[in-house]
PDB file of C-alpha atoms and ligand atoms in Angstrom:
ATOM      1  CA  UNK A   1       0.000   0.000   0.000  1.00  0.00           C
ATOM      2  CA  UNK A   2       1.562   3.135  -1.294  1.00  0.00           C
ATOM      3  CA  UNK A   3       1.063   6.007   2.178  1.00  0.00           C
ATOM      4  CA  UNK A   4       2.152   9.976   1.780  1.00  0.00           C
ATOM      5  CA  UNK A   5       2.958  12.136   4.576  1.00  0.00           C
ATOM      6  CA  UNK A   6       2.599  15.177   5.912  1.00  0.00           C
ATOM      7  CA  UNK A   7       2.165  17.642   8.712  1.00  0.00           C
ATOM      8  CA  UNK A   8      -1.031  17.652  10.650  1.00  0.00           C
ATOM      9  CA  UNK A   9      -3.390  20.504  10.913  1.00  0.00           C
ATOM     10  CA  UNK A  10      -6.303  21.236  13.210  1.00  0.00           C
ATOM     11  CA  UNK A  11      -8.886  19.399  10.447  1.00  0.00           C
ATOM     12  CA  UNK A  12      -6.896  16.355  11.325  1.00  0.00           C
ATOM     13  CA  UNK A  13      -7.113  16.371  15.149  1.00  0.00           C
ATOM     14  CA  UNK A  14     -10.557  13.970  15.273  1.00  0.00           C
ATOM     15  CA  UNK A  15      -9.085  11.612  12.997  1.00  0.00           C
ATOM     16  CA  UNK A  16      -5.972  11.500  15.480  1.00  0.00           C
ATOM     17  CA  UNK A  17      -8.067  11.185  18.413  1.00  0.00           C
ATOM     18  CA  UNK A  18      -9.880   8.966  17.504  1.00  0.00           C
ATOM     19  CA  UNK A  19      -6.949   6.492  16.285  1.00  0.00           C
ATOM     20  CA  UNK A  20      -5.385   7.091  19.770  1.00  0.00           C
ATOM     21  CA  UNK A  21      -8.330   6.256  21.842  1.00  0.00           C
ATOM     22  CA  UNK A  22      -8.804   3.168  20.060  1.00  0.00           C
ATOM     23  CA  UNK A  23      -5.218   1.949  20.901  1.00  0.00           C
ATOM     24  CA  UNK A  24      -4.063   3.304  24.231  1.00  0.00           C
ATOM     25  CA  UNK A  25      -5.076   2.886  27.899  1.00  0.00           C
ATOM     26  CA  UNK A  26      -3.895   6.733  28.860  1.00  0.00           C
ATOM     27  CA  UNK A  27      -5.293   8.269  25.849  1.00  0.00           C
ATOM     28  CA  UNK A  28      -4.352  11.928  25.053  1.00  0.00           C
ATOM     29  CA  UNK A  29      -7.350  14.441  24.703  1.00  0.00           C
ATOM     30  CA  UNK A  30      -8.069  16.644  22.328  1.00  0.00           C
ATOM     31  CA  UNK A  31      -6.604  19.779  23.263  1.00  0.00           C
ATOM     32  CA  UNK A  32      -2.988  18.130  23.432  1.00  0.00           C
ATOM     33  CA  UNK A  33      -2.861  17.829  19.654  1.00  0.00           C
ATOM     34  CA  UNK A  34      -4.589  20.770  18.590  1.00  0.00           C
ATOM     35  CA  UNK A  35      -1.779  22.548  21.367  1.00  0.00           C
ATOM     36  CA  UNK A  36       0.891  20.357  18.992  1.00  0.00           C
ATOM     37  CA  UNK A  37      -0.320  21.434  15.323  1.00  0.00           C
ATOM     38  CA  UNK A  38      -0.682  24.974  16.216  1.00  0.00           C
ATOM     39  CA  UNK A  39       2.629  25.438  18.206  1.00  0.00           C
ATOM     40  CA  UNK A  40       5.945  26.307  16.715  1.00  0.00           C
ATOM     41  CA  UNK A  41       7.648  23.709  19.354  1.00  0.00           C
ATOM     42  CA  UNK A  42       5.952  20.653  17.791  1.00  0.00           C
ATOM     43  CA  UNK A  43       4.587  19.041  15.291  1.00  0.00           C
ATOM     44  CA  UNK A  44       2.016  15.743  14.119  1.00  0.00           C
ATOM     45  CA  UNK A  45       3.419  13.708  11.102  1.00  0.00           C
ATOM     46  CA  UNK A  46       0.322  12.026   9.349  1.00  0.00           C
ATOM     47  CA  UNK A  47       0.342   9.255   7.328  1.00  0.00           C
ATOM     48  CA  UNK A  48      -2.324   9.417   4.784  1.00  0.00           C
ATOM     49  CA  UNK A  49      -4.163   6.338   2.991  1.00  0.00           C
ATOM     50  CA  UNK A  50      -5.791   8.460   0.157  1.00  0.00           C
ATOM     51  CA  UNK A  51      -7.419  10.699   2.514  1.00  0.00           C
ATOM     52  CA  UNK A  52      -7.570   8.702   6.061  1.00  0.00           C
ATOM     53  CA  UNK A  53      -5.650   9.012   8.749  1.00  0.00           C
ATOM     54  CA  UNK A  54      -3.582   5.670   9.081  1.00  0.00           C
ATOM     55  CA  UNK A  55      -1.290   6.597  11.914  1.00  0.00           C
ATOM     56  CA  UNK A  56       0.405   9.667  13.347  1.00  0.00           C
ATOM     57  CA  UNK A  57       3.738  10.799  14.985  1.00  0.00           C
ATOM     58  CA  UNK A  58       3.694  14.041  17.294  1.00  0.00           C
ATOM     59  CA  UNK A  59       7.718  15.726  18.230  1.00  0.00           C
ATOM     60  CA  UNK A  60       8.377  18.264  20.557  1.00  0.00           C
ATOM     61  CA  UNK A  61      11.343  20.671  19.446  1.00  0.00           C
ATOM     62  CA  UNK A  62      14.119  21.913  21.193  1.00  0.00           C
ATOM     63  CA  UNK A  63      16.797  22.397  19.481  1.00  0.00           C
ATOM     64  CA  UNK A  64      19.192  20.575  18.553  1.00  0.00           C
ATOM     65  CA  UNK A  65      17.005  18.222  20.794  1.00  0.00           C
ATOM     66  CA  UNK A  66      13.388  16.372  20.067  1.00  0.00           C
ATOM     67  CA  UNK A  67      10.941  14.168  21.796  1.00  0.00           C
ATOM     68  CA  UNK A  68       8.804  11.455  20.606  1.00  0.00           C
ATOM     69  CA  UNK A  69       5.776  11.255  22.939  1.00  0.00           C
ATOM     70  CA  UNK A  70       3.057   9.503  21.162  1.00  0.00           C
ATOM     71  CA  UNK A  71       3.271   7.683  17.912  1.00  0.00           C
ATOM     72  CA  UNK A  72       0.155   5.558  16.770  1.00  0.00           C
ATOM     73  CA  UNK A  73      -0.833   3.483  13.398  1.00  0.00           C
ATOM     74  CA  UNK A  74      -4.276   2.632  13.171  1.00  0.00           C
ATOM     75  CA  UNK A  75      -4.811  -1.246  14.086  1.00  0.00           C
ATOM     76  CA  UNK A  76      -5.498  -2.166  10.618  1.00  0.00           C
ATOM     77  CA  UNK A  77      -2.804  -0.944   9.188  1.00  0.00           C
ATOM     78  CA  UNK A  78       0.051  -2.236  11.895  1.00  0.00           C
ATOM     79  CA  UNK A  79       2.743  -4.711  10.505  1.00  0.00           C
ATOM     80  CA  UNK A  80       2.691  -3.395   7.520  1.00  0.00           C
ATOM     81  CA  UNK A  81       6.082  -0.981   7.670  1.00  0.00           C
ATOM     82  CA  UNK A  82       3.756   1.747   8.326  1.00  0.00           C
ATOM     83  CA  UNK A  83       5.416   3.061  11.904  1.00  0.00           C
ATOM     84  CA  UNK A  84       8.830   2.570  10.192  1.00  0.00           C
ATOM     85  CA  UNK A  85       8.040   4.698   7.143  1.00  0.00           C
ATOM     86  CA  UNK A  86       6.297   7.211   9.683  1.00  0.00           C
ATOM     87  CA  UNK A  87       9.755   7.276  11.648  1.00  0.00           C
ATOM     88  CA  UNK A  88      11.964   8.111   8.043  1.00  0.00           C
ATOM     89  CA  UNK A  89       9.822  10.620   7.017  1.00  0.00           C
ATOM     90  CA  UNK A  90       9.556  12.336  10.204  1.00  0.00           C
ATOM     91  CA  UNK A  91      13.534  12.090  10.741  1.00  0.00           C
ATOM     92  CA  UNK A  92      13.587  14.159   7.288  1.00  0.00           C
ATOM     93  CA  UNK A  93      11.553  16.529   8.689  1.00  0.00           C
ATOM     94  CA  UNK A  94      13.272  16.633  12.157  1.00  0.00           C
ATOM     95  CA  UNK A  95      16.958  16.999  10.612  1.00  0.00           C
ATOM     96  CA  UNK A  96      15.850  19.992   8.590  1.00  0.00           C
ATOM     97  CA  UNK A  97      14.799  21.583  11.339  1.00  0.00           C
ATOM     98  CA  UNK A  98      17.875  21.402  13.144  1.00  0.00           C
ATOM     99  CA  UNK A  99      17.366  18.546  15.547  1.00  0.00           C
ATOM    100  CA  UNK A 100      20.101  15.893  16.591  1.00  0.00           C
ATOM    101  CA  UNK A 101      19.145  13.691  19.043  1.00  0.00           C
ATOM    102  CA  UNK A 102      15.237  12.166  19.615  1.00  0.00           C
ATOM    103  CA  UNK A 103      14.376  11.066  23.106  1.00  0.00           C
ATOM    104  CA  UNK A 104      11.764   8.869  23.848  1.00  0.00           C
ATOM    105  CA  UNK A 105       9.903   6.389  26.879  1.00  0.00           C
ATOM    106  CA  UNK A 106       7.817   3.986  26.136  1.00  0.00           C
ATOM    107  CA  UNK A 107       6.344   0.712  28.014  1.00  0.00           C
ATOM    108  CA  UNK A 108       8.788  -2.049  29.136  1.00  0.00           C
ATOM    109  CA  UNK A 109       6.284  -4.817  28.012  1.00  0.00           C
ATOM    110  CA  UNK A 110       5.414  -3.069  24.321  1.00  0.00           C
ATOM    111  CA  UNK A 111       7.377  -5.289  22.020  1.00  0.00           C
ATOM    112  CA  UNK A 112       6.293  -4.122  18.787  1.00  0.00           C
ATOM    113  CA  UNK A 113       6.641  -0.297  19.774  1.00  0.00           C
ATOM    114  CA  UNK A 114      10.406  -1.346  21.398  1.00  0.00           C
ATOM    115  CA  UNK A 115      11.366  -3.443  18.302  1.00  0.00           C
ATOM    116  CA  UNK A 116      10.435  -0.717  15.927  1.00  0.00           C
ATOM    117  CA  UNK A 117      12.615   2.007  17.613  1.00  0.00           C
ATOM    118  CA  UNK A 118      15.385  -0.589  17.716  1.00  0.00           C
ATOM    119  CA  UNK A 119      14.992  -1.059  13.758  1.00  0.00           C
ATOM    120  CA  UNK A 120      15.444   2.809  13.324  1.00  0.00           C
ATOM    121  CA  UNK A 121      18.203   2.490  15.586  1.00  0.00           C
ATOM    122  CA  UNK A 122      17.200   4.370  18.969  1.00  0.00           C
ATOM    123  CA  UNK A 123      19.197   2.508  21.882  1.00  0.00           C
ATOM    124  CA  UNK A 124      18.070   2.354  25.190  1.00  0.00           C
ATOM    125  CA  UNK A 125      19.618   4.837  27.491  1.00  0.00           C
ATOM    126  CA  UNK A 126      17.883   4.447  30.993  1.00  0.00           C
ATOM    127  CA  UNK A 127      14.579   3.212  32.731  1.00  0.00           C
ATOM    128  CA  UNK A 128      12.424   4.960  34.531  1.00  0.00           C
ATOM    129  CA  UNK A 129      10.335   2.862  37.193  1.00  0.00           C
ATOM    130  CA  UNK A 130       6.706   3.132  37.641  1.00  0.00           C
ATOM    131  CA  UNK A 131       6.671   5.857  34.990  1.00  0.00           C
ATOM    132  CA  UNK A 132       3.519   4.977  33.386  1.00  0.00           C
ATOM    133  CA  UNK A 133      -0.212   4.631  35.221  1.00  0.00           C
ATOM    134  CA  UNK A 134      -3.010   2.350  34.000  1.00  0.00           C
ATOM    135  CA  UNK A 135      -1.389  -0.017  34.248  1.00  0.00           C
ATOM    136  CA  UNK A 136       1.288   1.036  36.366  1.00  0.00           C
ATOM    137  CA  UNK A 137       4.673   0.094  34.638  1.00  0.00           C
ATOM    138  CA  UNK A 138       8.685   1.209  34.168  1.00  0.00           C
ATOM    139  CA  UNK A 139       9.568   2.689  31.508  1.00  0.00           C
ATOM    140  CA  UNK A 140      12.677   1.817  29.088  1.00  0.00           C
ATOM    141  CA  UNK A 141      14.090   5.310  27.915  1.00  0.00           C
ATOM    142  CA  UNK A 142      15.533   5.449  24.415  1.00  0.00           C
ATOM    143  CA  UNK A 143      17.743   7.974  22.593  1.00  0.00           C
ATOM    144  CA  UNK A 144      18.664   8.291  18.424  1.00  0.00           C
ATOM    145  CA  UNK A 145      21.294  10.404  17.481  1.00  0.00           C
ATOM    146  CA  UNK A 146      20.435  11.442  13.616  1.00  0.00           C
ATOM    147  CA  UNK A 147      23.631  10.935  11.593  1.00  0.00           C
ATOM    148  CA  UNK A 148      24.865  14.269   9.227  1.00  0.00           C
TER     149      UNK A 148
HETATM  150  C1  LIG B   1       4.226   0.422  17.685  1.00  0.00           C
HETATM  151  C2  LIG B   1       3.476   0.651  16.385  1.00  0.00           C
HETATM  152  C3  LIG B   1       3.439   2.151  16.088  1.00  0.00           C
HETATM  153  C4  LIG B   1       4.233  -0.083  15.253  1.00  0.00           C
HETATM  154  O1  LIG B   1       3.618   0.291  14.010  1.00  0.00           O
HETATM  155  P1  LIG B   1       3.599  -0.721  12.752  1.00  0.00           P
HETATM  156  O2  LIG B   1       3.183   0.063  11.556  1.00  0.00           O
HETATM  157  O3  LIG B   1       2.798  -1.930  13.079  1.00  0.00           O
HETATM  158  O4  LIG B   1       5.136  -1.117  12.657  1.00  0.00           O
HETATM  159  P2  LIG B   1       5.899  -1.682  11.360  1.00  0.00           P
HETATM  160  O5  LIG B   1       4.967  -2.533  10.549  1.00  0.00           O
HETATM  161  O6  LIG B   1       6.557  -0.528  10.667  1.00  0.00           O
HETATM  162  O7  LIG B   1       6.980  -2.611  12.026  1.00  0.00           O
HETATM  163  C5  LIG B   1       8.287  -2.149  12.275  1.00  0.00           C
HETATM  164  C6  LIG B   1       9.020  -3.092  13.196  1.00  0.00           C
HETATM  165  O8  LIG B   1       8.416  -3.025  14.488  1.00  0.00           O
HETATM  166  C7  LIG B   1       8.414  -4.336  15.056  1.00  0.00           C
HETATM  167  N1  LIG B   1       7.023  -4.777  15.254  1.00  0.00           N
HETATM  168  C8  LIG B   1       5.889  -4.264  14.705  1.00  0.00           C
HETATM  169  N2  LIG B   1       4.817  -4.954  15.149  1.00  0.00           N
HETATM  170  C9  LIG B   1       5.289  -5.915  15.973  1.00  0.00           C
HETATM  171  C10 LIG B   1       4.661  -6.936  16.759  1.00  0.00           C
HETATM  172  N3  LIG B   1       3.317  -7.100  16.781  1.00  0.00           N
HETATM  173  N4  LIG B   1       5.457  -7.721  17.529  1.00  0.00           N
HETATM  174  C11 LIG B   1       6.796  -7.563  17.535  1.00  0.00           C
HETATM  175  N5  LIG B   1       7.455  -6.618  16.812  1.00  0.00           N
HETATM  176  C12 LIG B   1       6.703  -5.802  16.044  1.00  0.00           C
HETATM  177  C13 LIG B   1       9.163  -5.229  14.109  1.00  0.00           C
HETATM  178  O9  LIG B   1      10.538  -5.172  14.444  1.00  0.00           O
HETATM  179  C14 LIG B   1       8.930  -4.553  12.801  1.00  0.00           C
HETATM  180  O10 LIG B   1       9.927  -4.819  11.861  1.00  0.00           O
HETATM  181  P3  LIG B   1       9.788  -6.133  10.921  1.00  0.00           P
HETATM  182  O11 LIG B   1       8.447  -6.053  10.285  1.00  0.00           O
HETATM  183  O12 LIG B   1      10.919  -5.939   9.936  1.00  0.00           O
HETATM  184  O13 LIG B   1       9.942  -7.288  11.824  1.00  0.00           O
HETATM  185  C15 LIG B   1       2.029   0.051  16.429  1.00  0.00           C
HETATM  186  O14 LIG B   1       2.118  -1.268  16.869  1.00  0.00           O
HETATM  187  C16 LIG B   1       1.084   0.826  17.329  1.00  0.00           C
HETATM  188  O15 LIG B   1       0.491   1.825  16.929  1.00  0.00           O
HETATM  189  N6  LIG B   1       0.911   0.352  18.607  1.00  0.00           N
HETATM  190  C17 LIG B   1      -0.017   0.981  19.548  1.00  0.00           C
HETATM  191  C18 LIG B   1       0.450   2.339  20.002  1.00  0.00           C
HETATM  192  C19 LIG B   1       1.787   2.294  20.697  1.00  0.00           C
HETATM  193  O16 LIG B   1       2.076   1.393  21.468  1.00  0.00           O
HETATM  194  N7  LIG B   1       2.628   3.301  20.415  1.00  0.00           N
HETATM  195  C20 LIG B   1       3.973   3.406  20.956  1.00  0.00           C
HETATM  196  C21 LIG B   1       4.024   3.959  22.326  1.00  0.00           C
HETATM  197  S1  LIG B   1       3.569   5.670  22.404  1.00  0.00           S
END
């Protein structure tokens, strides 16, 4: 399946939520995204199937440093190379904009999401214990330094 990318805009944000809420147990609201696409410290990279929302990406900027705090693909579209293409794109994006290093967290137990940040090569830097609620769980904290 052939996706294209791009930034998110507010016309986007009930798409997102609704993707989120389907997939995770501490679901962002509303607000936090449309905060994201309107801010100059941030942005949402969508992937588009024609004209739906198949997963998104949202970075926080400050240079020459990023975070990654919530990336999502839509179940029906997961294993599919979908988060990886998300994650190239969106490194594009960050390296023009001046960023070196990504940080992330993410659950201890999520395989797929810690697999796929191993395949773009983040590497895990740290843990963080009882970082996340619902359930309550450590976190494994992950850095990727973008090469020139
Ligand atoms: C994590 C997530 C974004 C991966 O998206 P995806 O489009 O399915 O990922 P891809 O198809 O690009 O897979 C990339 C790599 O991730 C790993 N991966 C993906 N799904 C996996 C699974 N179910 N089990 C184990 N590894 C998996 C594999 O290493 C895979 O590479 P491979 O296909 O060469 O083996 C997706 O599973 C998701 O949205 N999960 C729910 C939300 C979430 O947990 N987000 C991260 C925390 S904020």
């Amino acid at each position: 399946m052939a996706f294209t990318f791009r930034y998110a805009t507010e016309a986007d944000v009930d798409a997102i939520v609704a993707i989120e809420e389907a997939s995770m147990s501490c679901p962002w609201n509303r607000d936090n995204y449309l905060e994201a696409v309107n801010s100059d410290h941030a942005f949402i990279m969508v992937a588009l199937d024609d004209d739906d929302i198949a997963g998104f990406a949202v970075f926080y900027l400050t240079p020459p440093e990023s975070e990654l705090p919530d990336i999502v693909v839509a179940e029906a579209y997961r294993g599919q190379g979908l988060g990886k293409a998300l994650l190239s794109e969106s490194l594009v994006a960050l390296k023009e904009k001046g960023i070196d290093t990504i940080y992330l967290e993410v659950r201890v137990s999520n395989t797929p999401a810690r697999n796929l940040y191993s395949y773009i090569g983040f590497e895990e830097i740290g843990k963080r214990k009882y970082f996340y609620s619902n359930p309550v769980e450590d976190a494994i904290c992950m850095s990727l330094r973008i090469e020139e």
